[in-house]
C-alpha positions as a printed NumPy array, in Angstrom:
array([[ 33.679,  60.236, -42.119],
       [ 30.384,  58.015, -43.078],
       [ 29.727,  55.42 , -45.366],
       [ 28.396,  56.295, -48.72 ],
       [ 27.324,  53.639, -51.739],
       [ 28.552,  54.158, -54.547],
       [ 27.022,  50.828, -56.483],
       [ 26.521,  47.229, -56.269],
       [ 28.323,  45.012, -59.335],
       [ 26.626,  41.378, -59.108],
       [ 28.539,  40.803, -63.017],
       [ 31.534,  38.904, -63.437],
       [ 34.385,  41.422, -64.398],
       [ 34.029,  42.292, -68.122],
       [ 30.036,  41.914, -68.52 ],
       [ 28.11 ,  45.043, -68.104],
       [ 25.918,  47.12 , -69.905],
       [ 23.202,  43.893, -70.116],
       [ 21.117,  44.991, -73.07 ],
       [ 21.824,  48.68 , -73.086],
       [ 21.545,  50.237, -76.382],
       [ 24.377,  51.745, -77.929],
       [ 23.609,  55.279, -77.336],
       [ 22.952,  55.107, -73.938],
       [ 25.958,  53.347, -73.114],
       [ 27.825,  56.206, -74.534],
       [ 25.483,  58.343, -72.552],
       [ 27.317,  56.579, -69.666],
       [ 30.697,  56.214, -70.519],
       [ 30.83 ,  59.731, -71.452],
       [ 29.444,  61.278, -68.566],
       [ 25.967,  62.628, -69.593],
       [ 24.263,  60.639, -67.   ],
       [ 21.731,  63.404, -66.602],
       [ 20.576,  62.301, -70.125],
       [ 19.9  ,  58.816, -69.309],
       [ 16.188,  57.777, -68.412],
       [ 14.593,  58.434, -65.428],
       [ 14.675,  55.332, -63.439],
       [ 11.168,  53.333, -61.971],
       [ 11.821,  53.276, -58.614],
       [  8.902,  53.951, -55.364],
       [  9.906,  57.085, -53.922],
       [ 10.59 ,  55.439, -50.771],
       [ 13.568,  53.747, -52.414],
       [ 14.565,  57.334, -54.234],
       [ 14.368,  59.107, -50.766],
       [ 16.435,  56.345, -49.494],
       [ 19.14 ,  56.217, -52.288],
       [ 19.617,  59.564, -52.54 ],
       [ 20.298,  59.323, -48.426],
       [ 23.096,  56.427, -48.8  ],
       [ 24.111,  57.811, -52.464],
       [ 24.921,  61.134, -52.411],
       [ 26.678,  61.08 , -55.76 ],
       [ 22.379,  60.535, -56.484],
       [ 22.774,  64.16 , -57.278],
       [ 24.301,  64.306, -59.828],
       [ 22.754,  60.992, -61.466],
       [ 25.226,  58.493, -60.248],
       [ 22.583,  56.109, -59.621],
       [ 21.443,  56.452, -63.372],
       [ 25.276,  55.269, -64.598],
       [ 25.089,  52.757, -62.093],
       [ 22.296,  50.979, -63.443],
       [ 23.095,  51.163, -67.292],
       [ 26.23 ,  49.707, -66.474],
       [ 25.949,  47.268, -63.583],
       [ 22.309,  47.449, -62.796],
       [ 20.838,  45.566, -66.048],
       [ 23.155,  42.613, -65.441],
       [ 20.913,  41.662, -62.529],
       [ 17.96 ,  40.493, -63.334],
       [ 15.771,  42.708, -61.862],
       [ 13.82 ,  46.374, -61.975],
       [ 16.534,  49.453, -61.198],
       [ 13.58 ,  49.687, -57.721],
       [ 15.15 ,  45.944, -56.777],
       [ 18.151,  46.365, -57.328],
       [ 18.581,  49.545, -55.362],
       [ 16.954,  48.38 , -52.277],
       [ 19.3  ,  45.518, -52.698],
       [ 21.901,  48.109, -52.682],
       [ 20.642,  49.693, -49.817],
       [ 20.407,  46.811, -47.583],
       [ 24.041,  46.08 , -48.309],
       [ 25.218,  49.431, -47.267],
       [ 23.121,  49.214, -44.724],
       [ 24.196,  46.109, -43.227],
       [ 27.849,  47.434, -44.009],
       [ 27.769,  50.05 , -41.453],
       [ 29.883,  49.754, -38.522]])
């Protein structure tokens, strides 16, 4: 069994969905992440998500970063690689 990510939550508990419009949080809380925008990342950080994500498939990543992403106060390619380092350092 391996190590997947599954997100990274930098808010305090009860903030989220940092200046997400309406609609697209419903998007997210309803489970149409497919529908959410496309996310500007490099497609080194894509390739590299979708490696430590697998739930990337099926537009995990997208939720992630309506919800928890937009709190932090960077791009969605940031925060990823953020992500990613975590994860990676996280592995045992």
């Amino acid at each position: 069994p391996g190590f997947s990510l599954h997100g990274l939550w930098p808010q305090p508990a009860g903030r989220a969905y940092c200046g997400v419009p309406e609609g697209r949080r419903d998007l997210a809380e309803r489970g149409r992440w497919s529908r959410l925008p496309v996310l500007d990342m490099r497609d080194v950080t894509r390739r590299r998500l979708e490696e430590v994500m697998p739930g990337a498939l099926s537009y995990l990543h997208r939720y992630q970063w309506t919800k928890h992403g937009t709190c932090y106060g960077t791009g969605a390619d940031t925060y990823y690689r953020h992500a990613i380092a975590v994860s990676s350092s996280s592995a045992v």
